[in-house]
Short mmCIF file of C-alpha atoms in Angstrom, two decimals:
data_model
loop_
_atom_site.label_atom_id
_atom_site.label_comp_id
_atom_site.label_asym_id
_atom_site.label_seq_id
_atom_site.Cartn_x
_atom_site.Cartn_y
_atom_site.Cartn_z
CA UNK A 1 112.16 -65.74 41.86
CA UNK A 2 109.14 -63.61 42.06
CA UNK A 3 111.23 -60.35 41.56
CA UNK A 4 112.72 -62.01 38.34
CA UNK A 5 109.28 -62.94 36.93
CA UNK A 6 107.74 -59.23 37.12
CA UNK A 7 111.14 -58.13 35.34
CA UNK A 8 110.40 -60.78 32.99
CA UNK A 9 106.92 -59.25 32.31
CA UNK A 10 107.68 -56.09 31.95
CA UNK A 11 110.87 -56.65 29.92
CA UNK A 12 107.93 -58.03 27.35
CA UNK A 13 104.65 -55.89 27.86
CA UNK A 14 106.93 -52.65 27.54
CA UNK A 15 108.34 -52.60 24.08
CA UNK A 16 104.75 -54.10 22.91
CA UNK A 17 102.90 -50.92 24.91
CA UNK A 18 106.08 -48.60 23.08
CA UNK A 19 105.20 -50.43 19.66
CA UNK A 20 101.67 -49.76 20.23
CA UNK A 21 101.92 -46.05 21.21
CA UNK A 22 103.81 -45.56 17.74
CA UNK A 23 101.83 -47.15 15.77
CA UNK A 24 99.65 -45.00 13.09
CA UNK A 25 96.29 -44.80 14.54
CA UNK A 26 93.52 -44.36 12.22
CA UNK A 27 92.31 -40.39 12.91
CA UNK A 28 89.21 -39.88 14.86
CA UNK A 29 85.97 -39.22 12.97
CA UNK A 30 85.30 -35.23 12.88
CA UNK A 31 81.44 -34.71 13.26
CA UNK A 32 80.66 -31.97 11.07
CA UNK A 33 80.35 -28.82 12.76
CA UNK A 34 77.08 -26.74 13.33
CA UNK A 35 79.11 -24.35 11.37
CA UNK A 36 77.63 -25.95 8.29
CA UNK A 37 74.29 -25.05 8.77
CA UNK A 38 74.31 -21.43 7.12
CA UNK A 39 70.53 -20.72 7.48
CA UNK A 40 70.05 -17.14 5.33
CA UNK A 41 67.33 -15.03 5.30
CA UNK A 42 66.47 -16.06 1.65
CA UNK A 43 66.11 -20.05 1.70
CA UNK A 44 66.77 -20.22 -1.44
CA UNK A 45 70.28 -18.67 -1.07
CA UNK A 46 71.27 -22.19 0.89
CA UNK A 47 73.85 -24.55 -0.82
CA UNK A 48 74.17 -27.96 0.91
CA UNK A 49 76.58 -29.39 -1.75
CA UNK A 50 79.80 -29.34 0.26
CA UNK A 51 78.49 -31.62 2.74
CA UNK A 52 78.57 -34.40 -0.43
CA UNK A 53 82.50 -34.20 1.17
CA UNK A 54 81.81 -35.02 4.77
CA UNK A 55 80.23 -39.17 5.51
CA UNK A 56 77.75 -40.08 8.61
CA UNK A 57 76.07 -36.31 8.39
CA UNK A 58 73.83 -36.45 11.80
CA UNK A 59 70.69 -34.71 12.22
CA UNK A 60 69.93 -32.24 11.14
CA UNK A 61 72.45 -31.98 8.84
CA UNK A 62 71.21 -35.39 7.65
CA UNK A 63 68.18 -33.56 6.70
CA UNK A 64 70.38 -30.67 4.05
CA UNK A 65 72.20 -33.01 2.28
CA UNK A 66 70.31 -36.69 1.19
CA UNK A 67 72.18 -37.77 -1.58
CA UNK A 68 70.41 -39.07 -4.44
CA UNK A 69 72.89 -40.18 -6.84
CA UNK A 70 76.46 -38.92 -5.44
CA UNK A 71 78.15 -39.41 -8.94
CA UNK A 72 76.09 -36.98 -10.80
CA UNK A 73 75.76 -34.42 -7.80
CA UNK A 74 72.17 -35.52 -7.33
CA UNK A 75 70.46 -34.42 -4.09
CA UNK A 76 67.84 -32.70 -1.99
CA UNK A 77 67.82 -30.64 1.10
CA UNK A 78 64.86 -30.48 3.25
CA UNK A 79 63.87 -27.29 5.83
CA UNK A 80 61.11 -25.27 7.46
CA UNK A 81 59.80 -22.20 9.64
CA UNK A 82 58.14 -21.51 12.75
CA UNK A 83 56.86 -17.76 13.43
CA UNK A 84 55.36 -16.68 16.53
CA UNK A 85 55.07 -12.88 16.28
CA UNK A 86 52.86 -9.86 18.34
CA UNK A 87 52.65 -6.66 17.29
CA UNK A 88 50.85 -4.08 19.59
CA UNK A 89 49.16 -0.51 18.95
CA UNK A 90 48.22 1.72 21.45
CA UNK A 91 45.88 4.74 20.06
CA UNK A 92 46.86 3.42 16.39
CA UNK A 93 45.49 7.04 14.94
CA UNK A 94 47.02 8.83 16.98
CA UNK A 95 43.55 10.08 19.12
CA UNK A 96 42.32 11.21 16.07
CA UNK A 97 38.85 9.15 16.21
CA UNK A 98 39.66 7.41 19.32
CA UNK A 99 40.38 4.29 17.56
CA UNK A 100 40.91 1.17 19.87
CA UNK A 101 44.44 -0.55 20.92
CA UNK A 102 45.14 -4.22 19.74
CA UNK A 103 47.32 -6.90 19.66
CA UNK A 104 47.85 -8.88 16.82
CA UNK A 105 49.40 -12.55 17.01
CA UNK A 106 50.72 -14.07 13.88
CA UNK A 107 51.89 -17.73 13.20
CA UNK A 108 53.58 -18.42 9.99
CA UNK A 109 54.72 -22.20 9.06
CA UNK A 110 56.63 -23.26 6.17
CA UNK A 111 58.65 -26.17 4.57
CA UNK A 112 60.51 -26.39 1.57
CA UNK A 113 62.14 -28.92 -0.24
CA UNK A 114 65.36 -28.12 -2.51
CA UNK A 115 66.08 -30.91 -5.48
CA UNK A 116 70.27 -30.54 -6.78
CA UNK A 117 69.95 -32.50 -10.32
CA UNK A 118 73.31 -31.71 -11.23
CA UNK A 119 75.43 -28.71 -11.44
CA UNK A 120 72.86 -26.86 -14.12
CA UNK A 121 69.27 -27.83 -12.97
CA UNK A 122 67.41 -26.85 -9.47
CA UNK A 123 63.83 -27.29 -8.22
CA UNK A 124 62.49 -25.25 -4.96
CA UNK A 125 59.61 -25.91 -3.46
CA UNK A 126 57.96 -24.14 -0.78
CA UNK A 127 54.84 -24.66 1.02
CA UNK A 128 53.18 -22.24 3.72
CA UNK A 129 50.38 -21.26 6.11
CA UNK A 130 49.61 -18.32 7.98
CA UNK A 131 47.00 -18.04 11.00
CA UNK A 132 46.26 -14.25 12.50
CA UNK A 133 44.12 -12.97 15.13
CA UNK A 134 43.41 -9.81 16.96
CA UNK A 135 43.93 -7.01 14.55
CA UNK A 136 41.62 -4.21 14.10
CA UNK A 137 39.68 -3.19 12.09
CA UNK A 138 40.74 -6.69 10.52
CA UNK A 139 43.54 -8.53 9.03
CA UNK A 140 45.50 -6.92 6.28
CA UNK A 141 45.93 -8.87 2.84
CA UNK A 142 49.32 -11.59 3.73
CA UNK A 143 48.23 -12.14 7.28
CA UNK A 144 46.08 -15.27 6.87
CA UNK A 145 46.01 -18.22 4.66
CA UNK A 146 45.51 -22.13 4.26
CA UNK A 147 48.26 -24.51 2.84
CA UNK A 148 49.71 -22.65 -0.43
CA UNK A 149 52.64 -22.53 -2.55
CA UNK A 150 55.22 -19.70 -1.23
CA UNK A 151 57.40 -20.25 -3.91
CA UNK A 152 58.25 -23.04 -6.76
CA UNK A 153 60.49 -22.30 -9.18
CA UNK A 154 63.03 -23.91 -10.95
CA UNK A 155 66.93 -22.29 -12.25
CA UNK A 156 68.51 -23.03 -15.07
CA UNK A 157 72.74 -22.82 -15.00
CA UNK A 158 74.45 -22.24 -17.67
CA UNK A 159 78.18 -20.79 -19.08
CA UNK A 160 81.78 -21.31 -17.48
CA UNK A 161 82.38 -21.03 -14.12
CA UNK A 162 83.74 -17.96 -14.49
CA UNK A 163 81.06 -16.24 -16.42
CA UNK A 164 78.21 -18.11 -14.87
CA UNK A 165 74.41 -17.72 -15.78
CA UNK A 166 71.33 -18.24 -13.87
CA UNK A 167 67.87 -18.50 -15.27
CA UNK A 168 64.87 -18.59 -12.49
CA UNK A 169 61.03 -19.42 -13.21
CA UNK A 170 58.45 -19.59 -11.27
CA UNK A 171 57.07 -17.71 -8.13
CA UNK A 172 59.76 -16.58 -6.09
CA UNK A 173 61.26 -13.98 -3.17
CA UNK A 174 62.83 -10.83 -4.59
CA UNK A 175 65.23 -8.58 -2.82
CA UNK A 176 66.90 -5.89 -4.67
CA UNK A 177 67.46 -3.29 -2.07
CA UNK A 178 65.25 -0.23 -1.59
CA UNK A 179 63.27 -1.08 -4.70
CA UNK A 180 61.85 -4.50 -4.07
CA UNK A 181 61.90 -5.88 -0.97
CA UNK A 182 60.53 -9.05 0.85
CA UNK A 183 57.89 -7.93 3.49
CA UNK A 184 57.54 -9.51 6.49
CA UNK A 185 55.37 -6.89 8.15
CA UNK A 186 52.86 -9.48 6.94
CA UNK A 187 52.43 -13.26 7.87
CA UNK A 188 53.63 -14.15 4.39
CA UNK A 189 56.23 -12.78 2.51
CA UNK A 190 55.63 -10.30 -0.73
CA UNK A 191 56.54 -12.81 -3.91
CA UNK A 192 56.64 -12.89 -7.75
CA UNK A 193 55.33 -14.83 -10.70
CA UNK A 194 57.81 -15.04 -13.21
CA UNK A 195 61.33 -14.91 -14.71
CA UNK A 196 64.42 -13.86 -13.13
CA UNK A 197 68.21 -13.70 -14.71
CA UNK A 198 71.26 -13.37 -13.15
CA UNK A 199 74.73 -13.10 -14.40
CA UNK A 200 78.38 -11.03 -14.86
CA UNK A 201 79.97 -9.86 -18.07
CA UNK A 202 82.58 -7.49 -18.37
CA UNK A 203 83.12 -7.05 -14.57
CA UNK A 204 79.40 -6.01 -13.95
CA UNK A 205 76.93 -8.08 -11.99
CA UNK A 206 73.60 -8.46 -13.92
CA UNK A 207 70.07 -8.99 -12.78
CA UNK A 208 66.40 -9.02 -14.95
CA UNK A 209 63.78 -9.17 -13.87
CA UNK A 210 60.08 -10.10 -15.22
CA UNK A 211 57.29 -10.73 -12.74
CA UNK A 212 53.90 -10.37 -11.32
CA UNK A 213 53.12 -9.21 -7.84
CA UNK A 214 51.48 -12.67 -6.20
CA UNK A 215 47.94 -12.56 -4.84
CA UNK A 216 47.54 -13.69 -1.29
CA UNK A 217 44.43 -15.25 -0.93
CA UNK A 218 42.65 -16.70 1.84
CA UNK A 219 42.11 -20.54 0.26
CA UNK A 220 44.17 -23.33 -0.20
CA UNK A 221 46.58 -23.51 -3.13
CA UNK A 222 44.65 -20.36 -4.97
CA UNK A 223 47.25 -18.00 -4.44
CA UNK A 224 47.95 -16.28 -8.36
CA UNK A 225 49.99 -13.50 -10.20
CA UNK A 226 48.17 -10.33 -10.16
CA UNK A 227 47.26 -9.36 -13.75
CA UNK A 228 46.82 -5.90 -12.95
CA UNK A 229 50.77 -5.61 -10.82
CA UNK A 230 53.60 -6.25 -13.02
CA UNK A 231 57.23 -5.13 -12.95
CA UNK A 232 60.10 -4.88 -15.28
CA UNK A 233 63.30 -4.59 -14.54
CA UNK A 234 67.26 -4.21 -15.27
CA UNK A 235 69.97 -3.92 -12.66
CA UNK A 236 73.29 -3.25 -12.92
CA UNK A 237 76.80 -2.65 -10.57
CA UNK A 238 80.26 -2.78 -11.05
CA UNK A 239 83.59 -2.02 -8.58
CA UNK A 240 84.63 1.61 -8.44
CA UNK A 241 88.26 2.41 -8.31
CA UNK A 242 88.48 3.52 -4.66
CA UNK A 243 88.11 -0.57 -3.14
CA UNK A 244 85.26 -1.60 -1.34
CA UNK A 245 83.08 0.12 -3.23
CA UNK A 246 80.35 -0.36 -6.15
CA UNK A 247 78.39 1.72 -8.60
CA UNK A 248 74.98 -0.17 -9.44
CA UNK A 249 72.20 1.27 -11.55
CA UNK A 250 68.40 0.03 -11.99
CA UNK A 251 65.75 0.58 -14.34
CA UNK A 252 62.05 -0.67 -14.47
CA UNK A 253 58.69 -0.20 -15.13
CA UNK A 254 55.85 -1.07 -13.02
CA UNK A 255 52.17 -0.98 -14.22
CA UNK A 256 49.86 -0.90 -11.27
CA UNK A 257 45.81 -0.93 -12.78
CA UNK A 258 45.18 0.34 -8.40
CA UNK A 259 47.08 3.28 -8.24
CA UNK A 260 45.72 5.79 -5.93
CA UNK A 261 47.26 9.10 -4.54
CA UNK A 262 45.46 12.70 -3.93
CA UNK A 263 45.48 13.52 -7.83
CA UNK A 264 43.34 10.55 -8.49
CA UNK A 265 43.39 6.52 -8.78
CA UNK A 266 43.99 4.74 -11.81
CA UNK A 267 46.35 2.82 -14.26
CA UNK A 268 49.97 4.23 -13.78
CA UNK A 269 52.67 3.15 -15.83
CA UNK A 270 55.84 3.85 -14.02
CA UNK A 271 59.50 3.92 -15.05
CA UNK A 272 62.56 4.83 -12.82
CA UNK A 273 66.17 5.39 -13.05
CA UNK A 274 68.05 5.13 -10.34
CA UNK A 275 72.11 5.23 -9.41
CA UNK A 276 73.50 3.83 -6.22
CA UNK A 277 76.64 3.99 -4.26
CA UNK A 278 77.26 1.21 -1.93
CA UNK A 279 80.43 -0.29 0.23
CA UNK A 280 82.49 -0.88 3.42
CA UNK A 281 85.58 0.92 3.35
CA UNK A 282 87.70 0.99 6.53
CA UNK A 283 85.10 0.52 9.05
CA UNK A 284 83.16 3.10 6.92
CA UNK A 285 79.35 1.93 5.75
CA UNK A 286 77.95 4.00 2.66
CA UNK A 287 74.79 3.14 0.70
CA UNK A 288 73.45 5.84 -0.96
CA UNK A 289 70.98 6.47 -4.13
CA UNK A 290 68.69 8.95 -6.00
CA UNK A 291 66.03 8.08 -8.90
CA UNK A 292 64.09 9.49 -10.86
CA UNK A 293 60.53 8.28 -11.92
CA UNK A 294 58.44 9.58 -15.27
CA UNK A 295 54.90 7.49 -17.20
CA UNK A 296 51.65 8.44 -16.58
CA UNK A 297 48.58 8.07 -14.53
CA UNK A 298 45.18 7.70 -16.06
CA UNK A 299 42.25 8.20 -13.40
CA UNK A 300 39.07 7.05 -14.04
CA UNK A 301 36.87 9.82 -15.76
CA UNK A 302 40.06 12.53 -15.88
CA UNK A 303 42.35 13.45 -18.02
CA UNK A 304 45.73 11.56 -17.72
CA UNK A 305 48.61 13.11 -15.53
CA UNK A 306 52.50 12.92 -16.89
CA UNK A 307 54.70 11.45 -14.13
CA UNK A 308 57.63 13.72 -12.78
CA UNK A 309 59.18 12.63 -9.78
CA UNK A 310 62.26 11.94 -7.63
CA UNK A 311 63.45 10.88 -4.28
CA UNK A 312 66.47 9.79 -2.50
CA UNK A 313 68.18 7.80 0.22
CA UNK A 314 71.34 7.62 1.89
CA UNK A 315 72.44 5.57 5.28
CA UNK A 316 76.18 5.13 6.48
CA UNK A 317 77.73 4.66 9.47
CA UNK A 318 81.30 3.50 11.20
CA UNK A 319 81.67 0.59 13.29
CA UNK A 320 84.43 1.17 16.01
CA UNK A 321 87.17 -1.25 16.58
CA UNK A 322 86.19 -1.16 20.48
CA UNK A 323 84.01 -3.59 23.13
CA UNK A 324 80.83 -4.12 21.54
CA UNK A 325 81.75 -3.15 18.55
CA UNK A 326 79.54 0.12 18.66
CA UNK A 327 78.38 1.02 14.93
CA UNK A 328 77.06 5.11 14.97
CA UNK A 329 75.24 5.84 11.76
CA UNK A 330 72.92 8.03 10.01
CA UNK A 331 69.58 7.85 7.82
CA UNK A 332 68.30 10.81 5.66
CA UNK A 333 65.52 10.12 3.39
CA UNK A 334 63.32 12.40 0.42
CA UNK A 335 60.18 11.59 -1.45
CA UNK A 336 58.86 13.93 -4.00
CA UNK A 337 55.28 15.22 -3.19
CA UNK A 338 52.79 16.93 -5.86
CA UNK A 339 53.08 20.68 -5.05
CA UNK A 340 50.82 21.39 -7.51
CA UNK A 341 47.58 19.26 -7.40
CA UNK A 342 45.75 21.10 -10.51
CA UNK A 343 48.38 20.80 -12.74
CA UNK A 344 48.36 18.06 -15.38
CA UNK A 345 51.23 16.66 -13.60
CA UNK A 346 52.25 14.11 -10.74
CA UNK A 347 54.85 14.77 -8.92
CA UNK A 348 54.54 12.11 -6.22
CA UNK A 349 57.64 9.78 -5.76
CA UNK A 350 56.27 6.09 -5.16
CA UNK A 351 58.94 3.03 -4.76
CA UNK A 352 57.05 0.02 -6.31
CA UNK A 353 57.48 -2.78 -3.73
CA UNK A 354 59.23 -1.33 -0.14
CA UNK A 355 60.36 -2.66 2.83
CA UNK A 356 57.77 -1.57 5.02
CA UNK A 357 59.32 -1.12 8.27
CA UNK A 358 62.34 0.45 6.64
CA UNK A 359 61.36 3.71 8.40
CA UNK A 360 60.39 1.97 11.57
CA UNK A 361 59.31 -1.33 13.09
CA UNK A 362 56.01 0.40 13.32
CA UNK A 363 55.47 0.38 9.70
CA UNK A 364 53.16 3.93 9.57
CA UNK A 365 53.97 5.68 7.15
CA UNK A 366 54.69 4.77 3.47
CA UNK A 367 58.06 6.51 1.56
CA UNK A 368 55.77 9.30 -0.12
CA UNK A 369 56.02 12.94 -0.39
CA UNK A 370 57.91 12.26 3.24
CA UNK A 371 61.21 13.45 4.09
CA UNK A 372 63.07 11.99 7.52
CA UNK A 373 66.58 11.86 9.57
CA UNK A 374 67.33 9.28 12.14
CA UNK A 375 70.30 8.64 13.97
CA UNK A 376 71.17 5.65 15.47
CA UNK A 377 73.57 3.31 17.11
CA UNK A 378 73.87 -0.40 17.25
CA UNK A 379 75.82 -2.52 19.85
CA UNK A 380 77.04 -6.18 19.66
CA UNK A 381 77.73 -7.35 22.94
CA UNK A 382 78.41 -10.43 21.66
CA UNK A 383 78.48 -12.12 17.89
CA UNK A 384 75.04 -13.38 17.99
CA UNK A 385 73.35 -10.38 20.53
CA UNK A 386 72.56 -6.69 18.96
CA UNK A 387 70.97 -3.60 20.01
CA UNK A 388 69.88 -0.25 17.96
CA UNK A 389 68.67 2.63 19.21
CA UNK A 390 67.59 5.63 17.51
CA UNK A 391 65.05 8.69 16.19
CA UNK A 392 63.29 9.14 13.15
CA UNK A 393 62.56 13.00 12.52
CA UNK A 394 59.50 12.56 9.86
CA UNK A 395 58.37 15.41 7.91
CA UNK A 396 55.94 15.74 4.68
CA UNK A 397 57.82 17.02 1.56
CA UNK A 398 54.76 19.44 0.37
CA UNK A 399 51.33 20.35 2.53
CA UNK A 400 49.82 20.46 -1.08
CA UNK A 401 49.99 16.80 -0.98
CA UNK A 402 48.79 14.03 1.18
CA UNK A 403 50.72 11.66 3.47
CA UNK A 404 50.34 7.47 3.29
CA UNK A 405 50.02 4.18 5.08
CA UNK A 406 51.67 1.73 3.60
CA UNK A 407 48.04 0.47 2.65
CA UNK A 408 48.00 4.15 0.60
CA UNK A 409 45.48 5.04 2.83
CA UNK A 410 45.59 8.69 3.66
CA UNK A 411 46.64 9.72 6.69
CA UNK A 412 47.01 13.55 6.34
CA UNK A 413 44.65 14.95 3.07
CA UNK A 414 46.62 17.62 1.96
CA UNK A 415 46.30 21.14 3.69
CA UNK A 416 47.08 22.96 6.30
CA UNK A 417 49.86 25.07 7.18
CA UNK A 418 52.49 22.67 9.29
CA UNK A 419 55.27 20.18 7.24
CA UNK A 420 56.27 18.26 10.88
CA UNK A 421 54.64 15.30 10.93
CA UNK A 422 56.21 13.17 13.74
CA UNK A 423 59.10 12.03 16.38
CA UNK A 424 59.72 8.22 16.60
CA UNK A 425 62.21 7.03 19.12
CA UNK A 426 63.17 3.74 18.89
CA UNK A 427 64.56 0.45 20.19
CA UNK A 428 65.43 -3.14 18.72
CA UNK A 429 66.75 -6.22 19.82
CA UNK A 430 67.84 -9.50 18.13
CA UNK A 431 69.29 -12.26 19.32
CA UNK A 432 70.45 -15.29 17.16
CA UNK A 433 70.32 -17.83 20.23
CA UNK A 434 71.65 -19.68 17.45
CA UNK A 435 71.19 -21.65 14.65
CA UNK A 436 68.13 -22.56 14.70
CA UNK A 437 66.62 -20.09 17.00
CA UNK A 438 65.87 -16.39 16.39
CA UNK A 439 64.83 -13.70 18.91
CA UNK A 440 63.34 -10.27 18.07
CA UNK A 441 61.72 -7.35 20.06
CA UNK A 442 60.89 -3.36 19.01
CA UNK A 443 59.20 -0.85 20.43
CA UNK A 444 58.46 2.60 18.81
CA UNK A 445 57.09 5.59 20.71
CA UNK A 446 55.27 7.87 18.15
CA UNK A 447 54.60 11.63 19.10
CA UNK A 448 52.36 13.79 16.78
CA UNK A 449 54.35 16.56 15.53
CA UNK A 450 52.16 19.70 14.66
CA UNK A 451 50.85 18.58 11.18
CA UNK A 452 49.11 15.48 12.61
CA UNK A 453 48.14 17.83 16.19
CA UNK A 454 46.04 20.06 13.50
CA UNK A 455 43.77 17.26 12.93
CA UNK A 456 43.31 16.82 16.27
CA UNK A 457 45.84 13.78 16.26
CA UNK A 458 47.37 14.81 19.48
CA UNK A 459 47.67 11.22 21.61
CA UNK A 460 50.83 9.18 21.85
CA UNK A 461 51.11 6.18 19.26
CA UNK A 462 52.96 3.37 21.23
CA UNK A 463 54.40 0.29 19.40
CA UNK A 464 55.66 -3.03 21.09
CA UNK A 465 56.33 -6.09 18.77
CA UNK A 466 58.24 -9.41 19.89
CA UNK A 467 58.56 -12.59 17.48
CA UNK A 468 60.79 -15.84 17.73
CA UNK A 469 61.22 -18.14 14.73
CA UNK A 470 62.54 -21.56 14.57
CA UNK A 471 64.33 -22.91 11.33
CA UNK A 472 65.68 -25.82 10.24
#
């Protein structure tokens, strides 16, 4: 009887338990992925709008993508910054005057807010603070600050999809390669007052650009454009025929009411042509380009000086398709100098707004009447760990001429007989722990080469900087 029940039972709870197990099942919600959280080294460059597609965003994605009217493609995004950086200098003249060592710790905090309303409007709005102590003989201009505005700026879309236009105004980062580049040597960032458009027609990719040079100041919210920095400019690239790579071309003009070099300080009006050549072809890396800069210079009390000048740049490399995916490459760099001081020409090549540490991490020398090599290698044990080693061979262009800091302080007067200035091994390390969390450290050893050893310069320059940054 008993035996007969159970095979009563399970006659009936099977085919339920088979029914069940074929039944459609609604699928499993997907939590979005941390994939989704593109954090770029521009803020601005973000787009949240996808994640309109994807329901019960968790945090922090809930803080990217708060939709405001999901209809009309209304919403904000919401991020910040935390910088903790060092930077160390160990006889920071080289022995020259026996100037002390420091350390120099930097905080930087910022938050931004990024308003969608629509497909053709945008409003950005960043705020930031800066806190620095330690450096000698004293801060540099960027390194402190109260509560300002970093950048706020609204765009502008308009045209088809296919020929789309953006107009940009207000202050705002600028990075267009070796010309004008963000600087975070400093606590804050290098910005610009004014308008920016960007576009394509007829294949090419179009940029202007219309701006003043932002004023760092030490106050709260009195930050300003810099009536006496302003730059123009025009850029331009299109696809070559061999794929993978582009031409691009830029023009501007810079007026700059400081300019100093040996021949004198003054108002400069500068304007520059330049041509570039830039790719990845088959594990092959080029960018290479060559300007060349005319205007004038008018010193107080001297005659004015016509602008001739030129300079050059060229990096590639080749990443092998091995373990660590080893990339060997090589730098070679030119900037005109004035060989002939008491001419009425200047024959210094000056880029308008550089990356500072594009030399090296050490940010020492400015890209004036300096010529350099440096090899160097870079190594990826894994997709989110890199590290570069290499030597920058650093000479100056013309004796007749001086060298720079990137204050345009000079560091050799011209003179003397030698052109070798110095020998800067180097190392760097970055780690994307991940997201949200980025590791950094350099070091640069600095040996006088026989130019700065005539001065008496003859002591070791060490370098050690470490920072970590968390963004949201």
């Amino acid at each position: 009887m008993r035996s007969a029940m159970l095979a009563a039972a399970a006659a009936t709870v099977v085919p339920y338990a088979a029914a069940a197990q074929d039944a459609p099942r609604p699928p499993a919600p997907v939590p979005p992925k941390i994939v989704d959280f593109p954090i770029k080294p521009l803020r601005s460059d973000e787009d949240y709008a996808r994640l309109a597609r994807q329901e019960d965003l968790r945090f922090p994605l809930s803080l990217k993508y708060v939709p405001l009217d999901r209809d009309a493609g209304v919403f904000a995004s919401f991020g910040g910054e935390y910088r903790l950086k060092s930077d160390s200098y160990f006889h920071p003249d080289f022995g020259r005057r026996n100037a002390a060592g420091f350390t120099s710790i930097q905080q930087r905090f910022l938050l931004h807010t990024d308003l969608h309303l629509g497909r053709d409007v945008r409003l950005f709005v960043q705020f930031g603070a800066g806190s620095e102590s330690g450096r000698l003989p004293g801060p540099r201009a960027g390194d402190r600050g109260d509560p300002d505005l970093a950048q706020a700026f609204v765009d502008i879309g308009f045209g088809p999809p296919a020929r789309r236009w953006r107009l940009r105004i207000g202050r705002q980062e600028v990075a267009l390669g070796r010309y004008v580049a963000i600087r975070e040597t400093t606590n804050f960032r290098r910005t610009f007052d004014g308008v920016r458009i960007d576009g394509t027609a007829a294949g090419f990719n179009l940029i202007g650009l219309a701006a003043r040079v932002t004023r760092n100041k030490t106050g709260a919210f009195d930050d300003d454009g810099d009536p006496g920095d302003h730059i123009y400019l025009l850029q331009a690239d299109h696809a070559l025929p061999l794929k993978g790579l582009r031409l691009g071309m830029t023009a501007y003009q810079r007026v700059n009411r400081q300019a100093a070099y040996s021949a004198g300080q003054g108002r400069e009006r500068r304007r520059s042509f330049g041509v570039r050549v830039f790719g990845v072809r088959n594990g092959w890396d080029v960018d290479g380009q060559i300007s060349y800069q005319f205007g004038r210079l008018a010193p107080a009390g001297q005659p004015s000086l016509t602008i001739s000048a030129w300079g050059g740049a060229l990096e590639g490399g080749y990443t092998l398709a091995a373990k660590w995916k080893p990339r060997l490459a090589f730098r070679a760099d030119i900037a005109g100098g004035d060989a002939h001081p008491n001419d009425a020409r200047l024959n210094t090549f000056d880029l308008p707004y550089p990356n500072l540490s594009y030399l090296t991490d050490a940010a020492l020398f400015a890209p004036r009447n300096v010529r350099d090599i440096q090899p160097f290698v870079t190594v990826s044990p894994t997709a989110r760990f890199s590290l570069t080693a290499g030597a920058q061979l650093l000479w100056r262009t013309t004796t007749a001429d001086g060298v720079y800091s990137p204050a345009n302080i000079q560091i050799l007067r011209p003179g003397g007989m030698a052109h070798y200035v110095a020998t800067q091994p180097y190392a760097r390390v970055t780690w994307h722990m991940n997201h949200f969390v980025d590791l950094q450290a350099a070091v640069v050893h600095a040996v006088p080469g026989k130019a700065l050893e005539d001065l008496q310069a003859r002591k070791t320059l060490d370098y050690a900087a470490a920072s970590a940054s968390v963004r949201f």
